[in-house]
Amino acid sequence: MAEGARAVLASVAGDFLEFEAEGSPYGPDGPLSWPGYGVARKDAEARSGLTESVVCGQGTVGGVAAVLVAFDFRFLGGSVGSATGARIADAFARARAGGLPVVSLIATGGTRMQEGMLSLRQLQVIVGEAVRTPTPHVAVLRDPATGGVWASLGAGADVVLAFRGAQVGFAGRRVRPAADDPAYTAEGQHAAGNVDELVTDLRAQLGAWLALLSGGSAAPAPVPRALGALTPAPTGWAAVTRARSAARPRAVAYLDDYFATRRSVRGDRAGGVDEGMLCGVGRHEGRSVAYAAQTGTANTPAGYRAASRLVRLADRLGLPVLTLVDTPGAAAGPAAERAGAAPAIADLFATIATARVPVTTLVIGEGGSGGALALCSPDRLWIAPDAYFSVIAPELAAAILKRDPAEVPELADRLKLRPEELLELGVVQGIASR
């Protein structure tokens, strides 16, 4: 049995003050006069000590004031009825009025059959209030988190945490074909990129996330300092080979150097994860900065969709964005084509182009064609001394132009891909220094 609502609230929030809430507007057996519904509600009240399946209120999590919504599975399986939806909608309205983040602590089987379509329509009411609330929303998936509530309030949150071993899925255990498939677990959803973090210390994780998501400003993210070689490459081909060196500092080194602390968001929310695209939010010089960083691999469509998700999240919450570019180019195999490589890249171009928050880009390694440019700021673009940026890799240029492979080094020079040449051409705003 899932932990009760008030118990989980006490475990994560201090100074919690419960909101006053009205009861059901209907008679004992609800809007459908469902036989036995009133008796079931009375039994649920006795088991849980509550008058509905959620408890809403305001408390402090890790020093951050927040509105909290906690489900109690003991009350009719944590199901959402009309009064439940009204309470959750009211909680988001209060958060919006007070400029407070929202934490949803979800343990539910979905919507309440005894109230029919009036119950299902509460999902629209809840999501409508959530999307109108410009403050951060962190969802915590307890056990279970299934049905329409997971597919609205849960999966629609800015950041999603889940308890290990929790049952998580759109289809609950009684209505799905494979009862024991790992796809319906917190771990399975994390592997698929639908959950950002698995819970290890809920209070600490929530506090860290709320602080990061609430701590932005309008100023652009400063350019990271260069970590690798500082001397100019003598030729274009030398620049390419140096950028491809395994000894060159990669994204993780830059992120660790830049941020005092950081946390990751995972996946594209469409069932895909690209480990070569690192996304998240970190603390730099006392304020929050969102980041998307390539790690030197050929990124898949899932990676570009994850970066778009990150930029949209930052734009919604007013966080400046830092992007680190390092890829030989987008993945170009049949699997990437079937997964929508071009639409994913196009969406990232558009997302950055329309972002209201400032985006700062540093090319830290290979800048390979459109797969690299899609992650770049159009007006705040820098390059590290040991990086390059090119319309296409020199080897591919040779193939397209039907040139002998021996001419690749010469083509690298002709492409003018070195940092100094890119600065002279006006492609980059500057070369990073130490």
PDB file of N, CA, C and O in Angstrom, residues 248 251 277 292-296 299 322-328 360-369 371-377 381-384 387-389:
ATOM      1  N   ARG A 248      41.561  15.403 -25.882  1.00  0.00           N
ATOM      2  CA  ARG A 248      40.952  16.733 -25.753  1.00  0.00           C
ATOM      3  C   ARG A 248      39.850  16.730 -24.696  1.00  0.00           C
ATOM      4  O   ARG A 248      39.085  15.769 -24.591  1.00  0.00           O
ATOM      5  N   ALA A 251      32.738  17.293 -23.033  1.00  0.00           N
ATOM      6  CA  ALA A 251      31.648  18.050 -22.415  1.00  0.00           C
ATOM      7  C   ALA A 251      31.602  17.905 -20.903  1.00  0.00           C
ATOM      8  O   ALA A 251      31.390  18.887 -20.180  1.00  0.00           O
ATOM      9  N   MET A 277      23.937  13.437 -25.802  1.00  0.00           N
ATOM     10  CA  MET A 277      23.413  14.788 -25.607  1.00  0.00           C
ATOM     11  C   MET A 277      23.067  14.926 -24.126  1.00  0.00           C
ATOM     12  O   MET A 277      22.103  14.341 -23.641  1.00  0.00           O
ATOM     13  N   ALA A 292      22.697  22.234 -22.686  1.00  0.00           N
ATOM     14  CA  ALA A 292      22.615  21.086 -23.586  1.00  0.00           C
ATOM     15  C   ALA A 292      23.995  20.922 -24.195  1.00  0.00           C
ATOM     16  O   ALA A 292      24.526  21.873 -24.778  1.00  0.00           O
ATOM     17  N   ALA A 293      24.589  19.745 -24.038  1.00  0.00           N
ATOM     18  CA  ALA A 293      25.989  19.564 -24.412  1.00  0.00           C
ATOM     19  C   ALA A 293      26.187  18.272 -25.195  1.00  0.00           C
ATOM     20  O   ALA A 293      25.802  17.194 -24.740  1.00  0.00           O
ATOM     21  N   GLN A 294      26.796  18.402 -26.358  1.00  0.00           N
ATOM     22  CA  GLN A 294      27.157  17.229 -27.155  1.00  0.00           C
ATOM     23  C   GLN A 294      28.478  16.656 -26.641  1.00  0.00           C
ATOM     24  O   GLN A 294      29.354  17.389 -26.183  1.00  0.00           O
ATOM     25  N   THR A 295      28.617  15.344 -26.738  1.00  0.00           N
ATOM     26  CA  THR A 295      29.775  14.669 -26.149  1.00  0.00           C
ATOM     27  C   THR A 295      30.763  14.132 -27.178  1.00  0.00           C
ATOM     28  O   THR A 295      31.643  13.357 -26.836  1.00  0.00           O
ATOM     29  N   GLY A 296      30.615  14.520 -28.439  1.00  0.00           N
ATOM     30  CA  GLY A 296      31.554  14.075 -29.457  1.00  0.00           C
ATOM     31  C   GLY A 296      31.045  12.962 -30.344  1.00  0.00           C
ATOM     32  O   GLY A 296      31.760  12.501 -31.239  1.00  0.00           O
ATOM     33  N   ASN A 299      24.903  12.607 -33.076  1.00  0.00           N
ATOM     34  CA  ASN A 299      23.653  12.614 -32.314  1.00  0.00           C
ATOM     35  C   ASN A 299      22.480  12.043 -33.087  1.00  0.00           C
ATOM     36  O   ASN A 299      22.339  12.245 -34.290  1.00  0.00           O
ATOM     37  N   LEU A 322      23.095  27.517 -21.955  1.00  0.00           N
ATOM     38  CA  LEU A 322      24.447  27.292 -22.464  1.00  0.00           C
ATOM     39  C   LEU A 322      24.421  26.027 -23.302  1.00  0.00           C
ATOM     40  O   LEU A 322      23.948  24.987 -22.843  1.00  0.00           O
ATOM     41  N   THR A 323      24.929  26.103 -24.535  1.00  0.00           N
ATOM     42  CA  THR A 323      25.072  24.897 -25.355  1.00  0.00           C
ATOM     43  C   THR A 323      26.541  24.686 -25.665  1.00  0.00           C
ATOM     44  O   THR A 323      27.276  25.631 -25.952  1.00  0.00           O
ATOM     45  N   LEU A 324      26.971  23.431 -25.589  1.00  0.00           N
ATOM     46  CA  LEU A 324      28.332  23.029 -25.920  1.00  0.00           C
ATOM     47  C   LEU A 324      28.271  22.133 -27.146  1.00  0.00           C
ATOM     48  O   LEU A 324      27.600  21.099 -27.137  1.00  0.00           O
ATOM     49  N   VAL A 325      28.965  22.538 -28.194  1.00  0.00           N
ATOM     50  CA  VAL A 325      28.893  21.840 -29.474  1.00  0.00           C
ATOM     51  C   VAL A 325      30.119  20.952 -29.656  1.00  0.00           C
ATOM     52  O   VAL A 325      31.262  21.414 -29.541  1.00  0.00           O
ATOM     53  N   ASP A 326      29.869  19.693 -29.944  1.00  0.00           N
ATOM     54  CA  ASP A 326      30.955  18.744 -30.205  1.00  0.00           C
ATOM     55  C   ASP A 326      30.373  17.496 -30.852  1.00  0.00           C
ATOM     56  O   ASP A 326      29.946  16.567 -30.171  1.00  0.00           O
ATOM     57  N   THR A 327      30.317  17.490 -32.168  1.00  0.00           N
ATOM     58  CA  THR A 327      29.804  16.333 -32.899  1.00  0.00           C
ATOM     59  C   THR A 327      30.408  16.299 -34.294  1.00  0.00           C
ATOM     60  O   THR A 327      30.578  17.346 -34.916  1.00  0.00           O
ATOM     61  N   PRO A 328      30.734  15.110 -34.802  1.00  0.00           N
ATOM     62  CA  PRO A 328      31.175  15.018 -36.194  1.00  0.00           C
ATOM     63  C   PRO A 328      30.034  15.270 -37.172  1.00  0.00           C
ATOM     64  O   PRO A 328      30.248  15.454 -38.365  1.00  0.00           O
ATOM     65  N   THR A 360      23.823  30.985 -25.154  1.00  0.00           N
ATOM     66  CA  THR A 360      25.260  31.139 -25.366  1.00  0.00           C
ATOM     67  C   THR A 360      25.823  29.803 -25.824  1.00  0.00           C
ATOM     68  O   THR A 360      25.502  28.764 -25.236  1.00  0.00           O
ATOM     69  N   THR A 361      26.651  29.810 -26.864  1.00  0.00           N
ATOM     70  CA  THR A 361      27.213  28.576 -27.410  1.00  0.00           C
ATOM     71  C   THR A 361      28.732  28.633 -27.430  1.00  0.00           C
ATOM     72  O   THR A 361      29.319  29.651 -27.813  1.00  0.00           O
ATOM     73  N   LEU A 362      29.355  27.535 -27.032  1.00  0.00           N
ATOM     74  CA  LEU A 362      30.798  27.356 -27.196  1.00  0.00           C
ATOM     75  C   LEU A 362      31.033  26.047 -27.944  1.00  0.00           C
ATOM     76  O   LEU A 362      30.576  24.988 -27.508  1.00  0.00           O
ATOM     77  N   VAL A 363      31.727  26.126 -29.070  1.00  0.00           N
ATOM     78  CA  VAL A 363      32.150  24.926 -29.797  1.00  0.00           C
ATOM     79  C   VAL A 363      33.412  24.434 -29.108  1.00  0.00           C
ATOM     80  O   VAL A 363      34.423  25.143 -29.065  1.00  0.00           O
ATOM     81  N   ILE A 364      33.361  23.230 -28.538  1.00  0.00           N
ATOM     82  CA  ILE A 364      34.490  22.735 -27.752  1.00  0.00           C
ATOM     83  C   ILE A 364      35.275  21.637 -28.457  1.00  0.00           C
ATOM     84  O   ILE A 364      36.298  21.182 -27.939  1.00  0.00           O
ATOM     85  N   GLY A 365      34.814  21.201 -29.621  1.00  0.00           N
ATOM     86  CA  GLY A 365      35.497  20.124 -30.326  1.00  0.00           C
ATOM     87  C   GLY A 365      35.166  20.159 -31.799  1.00  0.00           C
ATOM     88  O   GLY A 365      35.435  21.140 -32.489  1.00  0.00           O
ATOM     89  N   GLU A 366      34.543  19.099 -32.280  1.00  0.00           N
ATOM     90  CA  GLU A 366      34.157  19.060 -33.689  1.00  0.00           C
ATOM     91  C   GLU A 366      32.836  19.810 -33.898  1.00  0.00           C
ATOM     92  O   GLU A 366      31.860  19.588 -33.182  1.00  0.00           O
ATOM     93  N   GLY A 367      32.838  20.679 -34.882  1.00  0.00           N
ATOM     94  CA  GLY A 367      31.614  21.345 -35.298  1.00  0.00           C
ATOM     95  C   GLY A 367      31.250  20.834 -36.672  1.00  0.00           C
ATOM     96  O   GLY A 367      31.632  21.414 -37.692  1.00  0.00           O
ATOM     97  N   GLY A 368      30.537  19.723 -36.702  1.00  0.00           N
ATOM     98  CA  GLY A 368      30.282  19.027 -37.949  1.00  0.00           C
ATOM     99  C   GLY A 368      28.942  19.376 -38.563  1.00  0.00           C
ATOM    100  O   GLY A 368      27.904  18.824 -38.183  1.00  0.00           O
ATOM    101  N   SER A 369      28.928  20.320 -39.474  1.00  0.00           N
ATOM    102  CA  SER A 369      27.785  20.595 -40.333  1.00  0.00           C
ATOM    103  C   SER A 369      26.521  20.990 -39.549  1.00  0.00           C
ATOM    104  O   SER A 369      26.587  21.535 -38.459  1.00  0.00           O
ATOM    105  N   GLY A 371      24.332  19.249 -38.029  1.00  0.00           N
ATOM    106  CA  GLY A 371      24.143  18.562 -36.758  1.00  0.00           C
ATOM    107  C   GLY A 371      24.760  19.309 -35.599  1.00  0.00           C
ATOM    108  O   GLY A 371      24.357  19.144 -34.450  1.00  0.00           O
ATOM    109  N   ALA A 372      25.752  20.141 -35.895  1.00  0.00           N
ATOM    110  CA  ALA A 372      26.359  21.006 -34.885  1.00  0.00           C
ATOM    111  C   ALA A 372      25.666  22.365 -34.850  1.00  0.00           C
ATOM    112  O   ALA A 372      25.370  22.908 -33.783  1.00  0.00           O
ATOM    113  N   LEU A 373      25.400  22.919 -36.015  1.00  0.00           N
ATOM    114  CA  LEU A 373      24.823  24.261 -36.083  1.00  0.00           C
ATOM    115  C   LEU A 373      23.454  24.337 -35.423  1.00  0.00           C
ATOM    116  O   LEU A 373      23.076  25.378 -34.876  1.00  0.00           O
ATOM    117  N   ALA A 374      22.703  23.236 -35.449  1.00  0.00           N
ATOM    118  CA  ALA A 374      21.355  23.238 -34.864  1.00  0.00           C
ATOM    119  C   ALA A 374      21.371  23.596 -33.381  1.00  0.00           C
ATOM    120  O   ALA A 374      20.407  24.143 -32.860  1.00  0.00           O
ATOM    121  N   LEU A 375      22.478  23.310 -32.700  1.00  0.00           N
ATOM    122  CA  LEU A 375      22.575  23.575 -31.263  1.00  0.00           C
ATOM    123  C   LEU A 375      23.165  24.951 -30.973  1.00  0.00           C
ATOM    124  O   LEU A 375      23.301  25.329 -29.813  1.00  0.00           O
ATOM    125  N   CYS A 376      23.472  25.716 -32.003  1.00  0.00           N
ATOM    126  CA  CYS A 376      24.197  26.977 -31.830  1.00  0.00           C
ATOM    127  C   CYS A 376      23.267  28.181 -31.686  1.00  0.00           C
ATOM    128  O   CYS A 376      22.238  28.280 -32.360  1.00  0.00           O
ATOM    129  N   SER A 377      23.696  29.102 -30.838  1.00  0.00           N
ATOM    130  CA  SER A 377      23.050  30.402 -30.775  1.00  0.00           C
ATOM    131  C   SER A 377      23.320  31.152 -32.072  1.00  0.00           C
ATOM    132  O   SER A 377      24.431  31.117 -32.602  1.00  0.00           O
ATOM    133  N   LEU A 381      27.951  33.042 -30.305  1.00  0.00           N
ATOM    134  CA  LEU A 381      28.671  31.827 -30.670  1.00  0.00           C
ATOM    135  C   LEU A 381      30.174  32.040 -30.513  1.00  0.00           C
ATOM    136  O   LEU A 381      30.751  32.929 -31.137  1.00  0.00           O
ATOM    137  N   TRP A 382      30.781  31.215 -29.660  1.00  0.00           N
ATOM    138  CA  TRP A 382      32.233  31.230 -29.461  1.00  0.00           C
ATOM    139  C   TRP A 382      32.801  29.852 -29.792  1.00  0.00           C
ATOM    140  O   TRP A 382      32.068  28.877 -29.897  1.00  0.00           O
ATOM    141  N   ILE A 383      34.130  29.792 -29.906  1.00  0.00           N
ATOM    142  CA  ILE A 383      34.789  28.532 -30.204  1.00  0.00           C
ATOM    143  C   ILE A 383      36.046  28.404 -29.358  1.00  0.00           C
ATOM    144  O   ILE A 383      36.712  29.405 -29.058  1.00  0.00           O
ATOM    145  N   ALA A 384      36.347  27.189 -28.931  1.00  0.00           N
ATOM    146  CA  ALA A 384      37.570  26.925 -28.177  1.00  0.00           C
ATOM    147  C   ALA A 384      38.755  26.863 -29.147  1.00  0.00           C
ATOM    148  O   ALA A 384      38.592  26.527 -30.323  1.00  0.00           O
ATOM    149  N   ALA A 387      39.232  23.587 -31.286  1.00  0.00           N
ATOM    150  CA  ALA A 387      38.021  23.109 -31.966  1.00  0.00           C
ATOM    151  C   ALA A 387      38.030  23.569 -33.422  1.00  0.00           C
ATOM    152  O   ALA A 387      38.883  24.344 -33.839  1.00  0.00           O
ATOM    153  N   TYR A 388      37.072  23.079 -34.173  1.00  0.00           N
ATOM    154  CA  TYR A 388      36.866  23.566 -35.543  1.00  0.00           C
ATOM    155  C   TYR A 388      35.387  23.558 -35.840  1.00  0.00           C
ATOM    156  O   TYR A 388      34.592  22.907 -35.168  1.00  0.00           O
ATOM    157  N   PHE A 389      34.997  24.299 -36.883  1.00  0.00           N
ATOM    158  CA  PHE A 389      33.601  24.321 -37.338  1.00  0.00           C
ATOM    159  C   PHE A 389      33.633  24.324 -38.863  1.00  0.00           C
ATOM    160  O   PHE A 389      34.353  25.118 -39.464  1.00  0.00           O
TER     161      PHE A 389
END
